[in-house]
């Protein structure tokens, strides 16, 4: 008679995720949906053509501000498509996904695929981990106790206690910051695989937009157009990405957490119907997206009950709230970062592992 050797914690964690992966694959949820995405990409091309046509037809009129608002929505939706391609969700070929993302991000939206890929890959590897996740290392906001402690002046301490209320107004500058980051990435000396291609595409996109707008509109209307378009684009992008991790537990620099728990415990889903899927580009299913980044967006909703049931079975806290509730959590979190009575590391990760 033989006695089975009990699995070590690391082996058990790997086994947990392997079991979940098999369940998801058995349901056919990892299969690419090229037909679905071909229709979406065709829609993006038509929408870009419609925007250019609208700008020309509306002419030198203040009605262009409505066109600018529409442009912000269209460009954000196209950026979501570029995000899908960057995660290899669209085609079976990695090269096809890369070039799709390059065209959508650089040529259509004016953002750098290479910059985004480098930053976003680090975020996915270690979400909400101090010193590893670039999404919590911001200049304008203090998201960690260390950053909060650095604000020592009276004005700095006042701002720290109220920074949550500044979060949404600051998003109006996010669009401009994304374009500046793209240009900085192209001109610095760090390695960039498709530097020449990205430089041409971004140059065509940004210079072409400037030429079109100021050829049709007066300088005042043109500047107002870009202010509205960039402001709403940044706000929409930030308001879609922020609810997924902001206000969730942080991991210390030296934390060692298995992949399944790391991704689930630092991510938050947003409840709602399919309209929320469209509004947020599938980012509302953030837990599933972080566990299976290459899963097509269209199947994330079907994966949710499988993942949630598995987490409940293994006593892993699974967070899902409404969109308004998520924003309230973000504001409260930002306003209490650095409070001596608040341990951002204690719940639920530390408690789970102590148990």
mmCIF file of C-alpha atoms in Angstrom:
data_model
loop_
_atom_site.group_PDB
_atom_site.id
_atom_site.type_symbol
_atom_site.label_atom_id
_atom_site.label_comp_id
_atom_site.label_asym_id
_atom_site.label_seq_id
_atom_site.Cartn_x
_atom_site.Cartn_y
_atom_site.Cartn_z
ATOM 1 C CA UNK A 1 0.000 0.000 0.000
ATOM 2 C CA UNK A 2 1.432 3.417 -1.030
ATOM 3 C CA UNK A 3 0.831 6.776 0.538
ATOM 4 C CA UNK A 4 0.457 9.776 -1.745
ATOM 5 C CA UNK A 5 2.872 12.583 -1.038
ATOM 6 C CA UNK A 6 0.930 15.766 -0.310
ATOM 7 C CA UNK A 7 1.488 18.564 -2.797
ATOM 8 C CA UNK A 8 3.585 21.513 -1.776
ATOM 9 C CA UNK A 9 1.839 24.925 -1.746
ATOM 10 C CA UNK A 10 3.411 25.978 -5.053
ATOM 11 C CA UNK A 11 2.476 22.684 -6.712
ATOM 12 C CA UNK A 12 -1.073 22.987 -5.380
ATOM 13 C CA UNK A 13 -1.356 26.534 -6.730
ATOM 14 C CA UNK A 14 -0.167 25.445 -10.181
ATOM 15 C CA UNK A 15 -2.607 22.551 -10.057
ATOM 16 C CA UNK A 16 -5.448 24.934 -9.147
ATOM 17 C CA UNK A 17 -4.852 27.126 -12.186
ATOM 18 C CA UNK A 18 -4.303 24.126 -14.475
ATOM 19 C CA UNK A 19 -7.673 22.734 -13.440
ATOM 20 C CA UNK A 20 -9.400 26.048 -14.142
ATOM 21 C CA UNK A 21 -7.631 26.385 -17.499
ATOM 22 C CA UNK A 22 -8.829 22.944 -18.563
ATOM 23 C CA UNK A 23 -12.421 23.867 -17.689
ATOM 24 C CA UNK A 24 -12.221 27.074 -19.718
ATOM 25 C CA UNK A 25 -10.622 25.345 -22.698
ATOM 26 C CA UNK A 26 -13.167 22.531 -22.588
ATOM 27 C CA UNK A 27 -15.916 25.154 -22.923
ATOM 28 C CA UNK A 28 -14.259 26.418 -26.126
ATOM 29 C CA UNK A 29 -13.719 29.886 -24.698
ATOM 30 C CA UNK A 30 -10.112 30.271 -25.863
ATOM 31 C CA UNK A 31 -10.965 29.728 -29.532
ATOM 32 C CA UNK A 32 -10.300 32.787 -31.702
ATOM 33 C CA UNK A 33 -13.260 34.579 -33.302
ATOM 34 C CA UNK A 34 -11.777 36.013 -36.537
ATOM 35 C CA UNK A 35 -15.183 36.564 -38.140
ATOM 36 C CA UNK A 36 -16.395 38.594 -35.191
ATOM 37 C CA UNK A 37 -13.269 40.719 -35.128
ATOM 38 C CA UNK A 38 -13.211 41.178 -38.912
ATOM 39 C CA UNK A 39 -16.631 42.805 -38.618
ATOM 40 C CA UNK A 40 -15.424 45.007 -35.746
ATOM 41 C CA UNK A 41 -12.313 46.113 -37.637
ATOM 42 C CA UNK A 42 -14.391 46.857 -40.738
ATOM 43 C CA UNK A 43 -16.657 48.938 -38.516
ATOM 44 C CA UNK A 44 -13.617 50.827 -37.214
ATOM 45 C CA UNK A 45 -12.513 51.669 -40.763
ATOM 46 C CA UNK A 46 -16.014 52.862 -41.661
ATOM 47 C CA UNK A 47 -16.218 54.930 -38.464
ATOM 48 C CA UNK A 48 -12.884 56.639 -39.216
ATOM 49 C CA UNK A 49 -14.062 57.420 -42.731
ATOM 50 C CA UNK A 50 -17.319 58.811 -41.343
ATOM 51 C CA UNK A 51 -15.419 61.044 -38.890
ATOM 52 C CA UNK A 52 -13.226 62.513 -41.617
ATOM 53 C CA UNK A 53 -16.284 63.072 -43.821
ATOM 54 C CA UNK A 54 -18.171 64.735 -40.956
ATOM 55 C CA UNK A 55 -15.287 67.124 -40.259
ATOM 56 C CA UNK A 56 -15.179 68.177 -43.914
ATOM 57 C CA UNK A 57 -18.953 68.538 -44.284
ATOM 58 C CA UNK A 58 -19.580 70.412 -41.009
ATOM 59 C CA UNK A 59 -16.855 72.871 -41.947
ATOM 60 C CA UNK A 60 -15.916 75.966 -39.979
ATOM 61 C CA UNK A 61 -18.689 75.660 -37.413
ATOM 62 C CA UNK A 62 -18.931 75.289 -33.650
ATOM 63 C CA UNK A 63 -20.983 72.146 -34.336
ATOM 64 C CA UNK A 64 -17.556 70.567 -34.793
ATOM 65 C CA UNK A 65 -17.418 70.241 -31.002
ATOM 66 C CA UNK A 66 -20.099 67.535 -31.258
ATOM 67 C CA UNK A 67 -17.987 65.826 -33.919
ATOM 68 C CA UNK A 68 -15.019 66.028 -31.525
ATOM 69 C CA UNK A 69 -17.044 64.316 -28.806
ATOM 70 C CA UNK A 70 -18.028 61.585 -31.260
ATOM 71 C CA UNK A 71 -14.387 61.234 -32.309
ATOM 72 C CA UNK A 72 -13.377 60.662 -28.679
ATOM 73 C CA UNK A 73 -15.842 57.769 -28.384
ATOM 74 C CA UNK A 74 -14.871 56.221 -31.730
ATOM 75 C CA UNK A 75 -11.126 56.449 -31.016
ATOM 76 C CA UNK A 76 -11.550 54.886 -27.576
ATOM 77 C CA UNK A 77 -13.482 51.987 -29.060
ATOM 78 C CA UNK A 78 -10.728 51.527 -31.658
ATOM 79 C CA UNK A 79 -8.137 51.622 -28.863
ATOM 80 C CA UNK A 80 -10.051 48.774 -27.194
ATOM 81 C CA UNK A 81 -9.692 46.794 -30.439
ATOM 82 C CA UNK A 82 -5.961 47.542 -30.479
ATOM 83 C CA UNK A 83 -5.798 46.269 -26.890
ATOM 84 C CA UNK A 84 -7.463 43.021 -27.993
ATOM 85 C CA UNK A 85 -4.980 42.574 -30.838
ATOM 86 C CA UNK A 86 -2.012 43.326 -28.561
ATOM 87 C CA UNK A 87 -3.195 40.466 -26.335
ATOM 88 C CA UNK A 88 -3.335 38.066 -29.312
ATOM 89 C CA UNK A 89 -7.112 37.734 -29.044
ATOM 90 C CA UNK A 90 -7.995 38.253 -32.704
ATOM 91 C CA UNK A 91 -5.923 36.015 -35.006
ATOM 92 C CA UNK A 92 -4.064 32.737 -34.543
ATOM 93 C CA UNK A 93 -0.948 34.351 -36.010
ATOM 94 C CA UNK A 94 1.118 36.418 -33.605
ATOM 95 C CA UNK A 95 2.449 38.536 -36.468
ATOM 96 C CA UNK A 96 -1.065 39.278 -37.717
ATOM 97 C CA UNK A 97 -2.096 40.389 -34.218
ATOM 98 C CA UNK A 98 0.963 42.635 -33.923
ATOM 99 C CA UNK A 99 0.343 44.364 -37.239
ATOM 100 C CA UNK A 100 -3.346 44.744 -36.494
ATOM 101 C CA UNK A 101 -2.500 46.419 -33.204
ATOM 102 C CA UNK A 102 0.100 48.634 -34.890
ATOM 103 C CA UNK A 103 -2.428 49.895 -37.437
ATOM 104 C CA UNK A 104 -5.233 50.377 -34.915
ATOM 105 C CA UNK A 105 -3.103 51.977 -32.186
ATOM 106 C CA UNK A 106 -0.531 53.973 -34.163
ATOM 107 C CA UNK A 107 -2.256 54.851 -37.437
ATOM 108 C CA UNK A 108 -5.863 55.187 -36.262
ATOM 109 C CA UNK A 109 -5.501 56.440 -32.676
ATOM 110 C CA UNK A 110 -1.984 57.915 -32.635
ATOM 111 C CA UNK A 111 -0.637 55.879 -29.698
ATOM 112 C CA UNK A 112 2.530 53.786 -29.617
ATOM 113 C CA UNK A 113 1.927 50.038 -29.698
ATOM 114 C CA UNK A 114 5.487 49.404 -28.481
ATOM 115 C CA UNK A 115 5.159 51.766 -25.519
ATOM 116 C CA UNK A 116 1.784 50.338 -24.562
ATOM 117 C CA UNK A 117 2.907 46.723 -24.941
ATOM 118 C CA UNK A 118 5.967 47.184 -22.716
ATOM 119 C CA UNK A 119 4.020 48.998 -20.000
ATOM 120 C CA UNK A 120 0.933 46.790 -20.147
ATOM 121 C CA UNK A 121 2.920 43.535 -20.090
ATOM 122 C CA UNK A 122 4.574 44.571 -16.822
ATOM 123 C CA UNK A 123 1.180 45.454 -15.388
ATOM 124 C CA UNK A 124 -0.309 42.073 -16.302
ATOM 125 C CA UNK A 125 2.662 40.194 -14.857
ATOM 126 C CA UNK A 126 2.414 41.799 -11.407
ATOM 127 C CA UNK A 127 -0.760 43.874 -10.998
ATOM 128 C CA UNK A 128 -0.833 46.190 -7.979
ATOM 129 C CA UNK A 129 2.628 45.090 -6.798
ATOM 130 C CA UNK A 130 4.806 47.850 -5.405
ATOM 131 C CA UNK A 131 7.853 48.494 -7.564
ATOM 132 C CA UNK A 132 6.644 46.226 -10.376
ATOM 133 C CA UNK A 133 3.323 47.540 -11.686
ATOM 134 C CA UNK A 134 3.791 50.826 -13.615
ATOM 135 C CA UNK A 135 0.066 51.570 -13.332
ATOM 136 C CA UNK A 136 0.430 52.401 -9.627
ATOM 137 C CA UNK A 137 3.528 54.552 -10.089
ATOM 138 C CA UNK A 138 1.892 57.857 -11.084
ATOM 139 C CA UNK A 139 3.204 61.388 -10.630
ATOM 140 C CA UNK A 140 -0.093 63.221 -10.145
ATOM 141 C CA UNK A 141 -1.606 60.732 -7.679
ATOM 142 C CA UNK A 142 -0.218 58.836 -4.696
ATOM 143 C CA UNK A 143 -1.410 55.246 -4.946
ATOM 144 C CA UNK A 144 1.002 53.658 -2.483
ATOM 145 C CA UNK A 145 1.941 54.412 1.169
ATOM 146 C CA UNK A 146 5.492 55.260 0.084
ATOM 147 C CA UNK A 147 4.273 57.870 -2.407
ATOM 148 C CA UNK A 148 1.855 59.231 0.174
ATOM 149 C CA UNK A 149 4.612 59.581 2.769
ATOM 150 C CA UNK A 150 6.629 61.695 0.328
ATOM 151 C CA UNK A 151 3.987 64.445 0.426
ATOM 152 C CA UNK A 152 5.167 66.292 3.535
ATOM 153 C CA UNK A 153 4.264 69.932 2.876
ATOM 154 C CA UNK A 154 0.941 71.324 4.180
ATOM 155 C CA UNK A 155 -0.341 71.697 0.612
ATOM 156 C CA UNK A 156 0.872 68.203 -0.214
ATOM 157 C CA UNK A 157 -0.884 66.687 2.792
ATOM 158 C CA UNK A 158 -4.084 68.567 1.958
ATOM 159 C CA UNK A 159 -3.927 67.349 -1.633
ATOM 160 C CA UNK A 160 -3.298 63.788 -0.440
ATOM 161 C CA UNK A 161 -6.453 63.868 1.696
ATOM 162 C CA UNK A 162 -8.522 65.126 -1.245
ATOM 163 C CA UNK A 163 -6.799 63.591 -4.277
ATOM 164 C CA UNK A 164 -9.723 61.268 -4.931
ATOM 165 C CA UNK A 165 -11.823 64.272 -5.937
ATOM 166 C CA UNK A 166 -9.131 65.330 -8.413
ATOM 167 C CA UNK A 167 -8.976 61.909 -10.063
ATOM 168 C CA UNK A 168 -11.708 62.405 -12.656
ATOM 169 C CA UNK A 169 -10.728 65.984 -13.619
ATOM 170 C CA UNK A 170 -7.144 64.744 -14.094
ATOM 171 C CA UNK A 171 -8.404 62.149 -16.585
ATOM 172 C CA UNK A 172 -9.176 65.027 -18.954
ATOM 173 C CA UNK A 173 -5.395 65.347 -19.423
ATOM 174 C CA UNK A 174 -4.859 61.614 -19.987
ATOM 175 C CA UNK A 175 -5.390 61.776 -23.750
ATOM 176 C CA UNK A 176 -2.680 64.402 -24.186
ATOM 177 C CA UNK A 177 -0.364 62.458 -21.867
ATOM 178 C CA UNK A 178 -0.836 59.269 -23.911
ATOM 179 C CA UNK A 179 0.170 61.046 -27.126
ATOM 180 C CA UNK A 180 3.168 62.682 -25.449
ATOM 181 C CA UNK A 181 4.247 59.291 -24.041
ATOM 182 C CA UNK A 182 4.012 57.790 -27.533
ATOM 183 C CA UNK A 183 6.254 60.474 -29.019
ATOM 184 C CA UNK A 184 8.749 60.236 -26.153
ATOM 185 C CA UNK A 185 8.934 56.470 -26.645
ATOM 186 C CA UNK A 186 9.751 56.935 -30.320
ATOM 187 C CA UNK A 187 12.555 59.431 -29.788
ATOM 188 C CA UNK A 188 14.326 57.869 -26.802
ATOM 189 C CA UNK A 189 17.126 55.335 -27.237
ATOM 190 C CA UNK A 190 15.461 52.354 -25.574
ATOM 191 C CA UNK A 191 14.959 49.347 -27.897
ATOM 192 C CA UNK A 192 11.743 49.464 -29.931
ATOM 193 C CA UNK A 193 11.134 46.687 -32.426
ATOM 194 C CA UNK A 194 8.994 48.579 -34.943
ATOM 195 C CA UNK A 195 10.365 52.076 -34.360
ATOM 196 C CA UNK A 196 10.434 53.175 -38.032
ATOM 197 C CA UNK A 197 6.960 51.807 -38.755
ATOM 198 C CA UNK A 198 5.520 53.384 -35.617
ATOM 199 C CA UNK A 199 7.190 56.726 -36.379
ATOM 200 C CA UNK A 200 5.659 56.820 -39.858
ATOM 201 C CA UNK A 201 2.200 55.734 -38.697
ATOM 202 C CA UNK A 202 2.054 58.115 -35.732
ATOM 203 C CA UNK A 203 3.447 60.930 -37.874
ATOM 204 C CA UNK A 204 0.783 60.380 -40.523
ATOM 205 C CA UNK A 205 -1.947 60.200 -37.876
ATOM 206 C CA UNK A 206 -0.984 63.241 -35.814
ATOM 207 C CA UNK A 207 0.175 65.537 -38.623
ATOM 208 C CA UNK A 208 -2.719 64.435 -40.806
ATOM 209 C CA UNK A 209 -5.214 65.264 -38.040
ATOM 210 C CA UNK A 210 -3.672 68.698 -37.535
ATOM 211 C CA UNK A 211 -3.682 69.420 -41.264
ATOM 212 C CA UNK A 212 -7.289 68.295 -41.717
ATOM 213 C CA UNK A 213 -8.705 70.178 -38.748
ATOM 214 C CA UNK A 214 -6.932 73.477 -39.378
ATOM 215 C CA UNK A 215 -7.626 73.300 -43.120
ATOM 216 C CA UNK A 216 -11.352 73.129 -42.362
ATOM 217 C CA UNK A 217 -11.690 75.214 -39.169
ATOM 218 C CA UNK A 218 -10.452 78.529 -37.859
ATOM 219 C CA UNK A 219 -7.607 78.339 -35.317
ATOM 220 C CA UNK A 220 -9.985 78.938 -32.384
ATOM 221 C CA UNK A 221 -12.418 76.226 -33.478
ATOM 222 C CA UNK A 222 -9.568 73.857 -34.299
ATOM 223 C CA UNK A 223 -8.014 74.263 -30.862
ATOM 224 C CA UNK A 224 -11.417 73.788 -29.228
ATOM 225 C CA UNK A 225 -11.943 70.665 -31.346
ATOM 226 C CA UNK A 226 -8.690 69.093 -30.138
ATOM 227 C CA UNK A 227 -9.334 70.144 -26.533
ATOM 228 C CA UNK A 228 -12.713 68.388 -26.536
ATOM 229 C CA UNK A 229 -11.490 65.328 -28.441
ATOM 230 C CA UNK A 230 -8.358 64.783 -26.349
ATOM 231 C CA UNK A 231 -10.091 65.573 -23.070
ATOM 232 C CA UNK A 232 -13.013 63.209 -23.592
ATOM 233 C CA UNK A 233 -10.795 60.520 -25.127
ATOM 234 C CA UNK A 234 -8.540 60.533 -22.052
ATOM 235 C CA UNK A 235 -11.496 60.638 -19.698
ATOM 236 C CA UNK A 236 -13.197 57.697 -21.434
ATOM 237 C CA UNK A 237 -10.007 55.639 -21.515
ATOM 238 C CA UNK A 238 -9.130 56.338 -17.898
ATOM 239 C CA UNK A 239 -12.668 55.792 -16.642
ATOM 240 C CA UNK A 240 -12.663 52.384 -18.385
ATOM 241 C CA UNK A 241 -9.304 51.124 -17.123
ATOM 242 C CA UNK A 242 -9.293 52.592 -13.598
ATOM 243 C CA UNK A 243 -12.210 50.606 -12.074
ATOM 244 C CA UNK A 244 -10.379 47.330 -12.623
ATOM 245 C CA UNK A 245 -7.558 47.641 -10.062
ATOM 246 C CA UNK A 246 -7.616 51.020 -8.318
ATOM 247 C CA UNK A 247 -8.639 50.512 -4.702
ATOM 248 C CA UNK A 248 -7.903 46.785 -4.750
ATOM 249 C CA UNK A 249 -5.250 45.343 -2.380
ATOM 250 C CA UNK A 250 -1.612 46.190 -3.023
ATOM 251 C CA UNK A 251 1.202 43.652 -2.894
ATOM 252 C CA UNK A 252 4.518 44.469 -1.188
ATOM 253 C CA UNK A 253 7.679 44.394 -3.309
ATOM 254 C CA UNK A 254 8.761 41.017 -1.938
ATOM 255 C CA UNK A 255 5.323 39.343 -2.090
ATOM 256 C CA UNK A 256 5.250 35.826 -3.501
ATOM 257 C CA UNK A 257 1.735 34.968 -4.596
ATOM 258 C CA UNK A 258 0.703 32.318 -7.085
ATOM 259 C CA UNK A 259 -0.634 33.428 -10.464
ATOM 260 C CA UNK A 260 -4.297 32.535 -9.881
ATOM 261 C CA UNK A 261 -4.631 34.374 -6.573
ATOM 262 C CA UNK A 262 -2.443 37.277 -7.644
ATOM 263 C CA UNK A 263 -4.703 38.024 -10.612
ATOM 264 C CA UNK A 264 -8.053 37.446 -8.900
ATOM 265 C CA UNK A 265 -7.325 39.246 -5.633
ATOM 266 C CA UNK A 266 -6.004 42.412 -7.271
ATOM 267 C CA UNK A 267 -8.708 42.688 -9.967
ATOM 268 C CA UNK A 268 -12.297 43.854 -9.851
ATOM 269 C CA UNK A 269 -15.143 43.078 -12.255
ATOM 270 C CA UNK A 270 -17.884 45.538 -13.139
ATOM 271 C CA UNK A 271 -21.430 44.218 -13.102
ATOM 272 C CA UNK A 272 -23.901 44.986 -15.868
ATOM 273 C CA UNK A 273 -25.405 43.746 -19.097
ATOM 274 C CA UNK A 274 -23.885 43.589 -22.537
ATOM 275 C CA UNK A 275 -24.100 47.373 -22.813
ATOM 276 C CA UNK A 276 -21.328 47.495 -20.186
ATOM 277 C CA UNK A 277 -19.282 45.085 -22.331
ATOM 278 C CA UNK A 278 -19.566 47.543 -25.224
ATOM 279 C CA UNK A 279 -19.039 50.645 -23.085
ATOM 280 C CA UNK A 280 -15.871 49.297 -21.424
ATOM 281 C CA UNK A 281 -14.498 47.223 -24.279
ATOM 282 C CA UNK A 282 -14.687 44.010 -22.239
ATOM 283 C CA UNK A 283 -12.510 45.462 -19.470
ATOM 284 C CA UNK A 284 -15.441 45.009 -17.104
ATOM 285 C CA UNK A 285 -14.509 41.294 -17.044
ATOM 286 C CA UNK A 286 -11.102 42.129 -15.631
ATOM 287 C CA UNK A 287 -10.647 39.008 -13.502
ATOM 288 C CA UNK A 288 -11.176 36.730 -16.480
ATOM 289 C CA UNK A 289 -9.075 38.958 -18.734
ATOM 290 C CA UNK A 290 -6.124 38.864 -16.331
ATOM 291 C CA UNK A 291 -6.333 35.109 -15.916
ATOM 292 C CA UNK A 292 -6.657 34.516 -19.670
ATOM 293 C CA UNK A 293 -5.309 37.588 -21.507
ATOM 294 C CA UNK A 294 -5.579 35.959 -24.949
ATOM 295 C CA UNK A 295 -9.232 34.991 -24.485
ATOM 296 C CA UNK A 296 -11.342 36.841 -27.099
ATOM 297 C CA UNK A 297 -13.331 39.656 -25.573
ATOM 298 C CA UNK A 298 -16.581 38.195 -26.867
ATOM 299 C CA UNK A 299 -16.257 35.076 -24.687
ATOM 300 C CA UNK A 300 -15.232 36.747 -21.409
ATOM 301 C CA UNK A 301 -18.855 36.984 -20.242
ATOM 302 C CA UNK A 302 -19.299 33.217 -20.724
ATOM 303 C CA UNK A 303 -16.101 32.549 -18.766
ATOM 304 C CA UNK A 304 -17.234 34.603 -15.775
ATOM 305 C CA UNK A 305 -19.550 32.046 -14.103
ATOM 306 C CA UNK A 306 -16.911 29.326 -14.526
ATOM 307 C CA UNK A 307 -14.185 31.436 -12.924
ATOM 308 C CA UNK A 308 -16.438 32.755 -10.170
ATOM 309 C CA UNK A 309 -17.659 29.274 -9.204
ATOM 310 C CA UNK A 310 -14.076 27.982 -9.190
ATOM 311 C CA UNK A 311 -12.945 30.842 -6.939
ATOM 312 C CA UNK A 312 -15.807 30.203 -4.527
ATOM 313 C CA UNK A 313 -14.908 26.514 -4.433
ATOM 314 C CA UNK A 314 -11.327 27.374 -3.488
ATOM 315 C CA UNK A 315 -12.256 30.208 -1.082
ATOM 316 C CA UNK A 316 -10.655 32.911 -3.238
ATOM 317 C CA UNK A 317 -12.451 36.278 -2.856
ATOM 318 C CA UNK A 318 -13.969 37.329 -6.198
ATOM 319 C CA UNK A 319 -14.896 41.023 -6.448
ATOM 320 C CA UNK A 320 -17.694 42.330 -8.707
ATOM 321 C CA UNK A 321 -19.464 45.663 -8.191
ATOM 322 C CA UNK A 322 -21.498 48.164 -10.179
ATOM 323 C CA UNK A 323 -19.728 50.888 -12.153
ATOM 324 C CA UNK A 324 -20.836 53.704 -9.789
ATOM 325 C CA UNK A 325 -19.732 51.649 -6.785
ATOM 326 C CA UNK A 326 -16.305 51.096 -8.355
ATOM 327 C CA UNK A 327 -15.835 54.838 -8.823
ATOM 328 C CA UNK A 328 -16.852 55.445 -5.203
ATOM 329 C CA UNK A 329 -14.256 52.861 -4.111
ATOM 330 C CA UNK A 330 -11.561 54.632 -6.157
ATOM 331 C CA UNK A 331 -12.312 58.048 -4.649
ATOM 332 C CA UNK A 332 -12.399 56.655 -1.106
ATOM 333 C CA UNK A 333 -9.173 54.714 -1.673
ATOM 334 C CA UNK A 334 -7.309 57.732 -3.025
ATOM 335 C CA UNK A 335 -8.491 59.937 -0.181
ATOM 336 C CA UNK A 336 -7.266 57.469 2.462
ATOM 337 C CA UNK A 337 -3.898 56.376 1.024
ATOM 338 C CA UNK A 338 -1.319 56.920 3.742
ATOM 339 C CA UNK A 339 -3.780 56.927 6.650
ATOM 340 C CA UNK A 340 -2.058 55.298 9.662
ATOM 341 C CA UNK A 341 -5.146 53.199 10.417
ATOM 342 C CA UNK A 342 -5.315 51.709 6.941
ATOM 343 C CA UNK A 343 -3.223 48.681 5.971
ATOM 344 C CA UNK A 344 -3.494 48.292 2.217
ATOM 345 C CA UNK A 345 -1.732 44.923 2.392
ATOM 346 C CA UNK A 346 -3.879 43.220 5.001
ATOM 347 C CA UNK A 347 -6.990 42.226 3.101
ATOM 348 C CA UNK A 348 -7.645 39.855 1.521
ATOM 349 C CA UNK A 349 -4.254 38.522 0.418
ATOM 350 C CA UNK A 350 -2.381 38.481 3.720
ATOM 351 C CA UNK A 351 -5.386 37.151 5.586
ATOM 352 C CA UNK A 352 -5.895 34.436 2.985
ATOM 353 C CA UNK A 353 -2.330 33.209 3.265
ATOM 354 C CA UNK A 354 -2.226 33.430 7.040
ATOM 355 C CA UNK A 355 -5.318 31.216 7.081
#
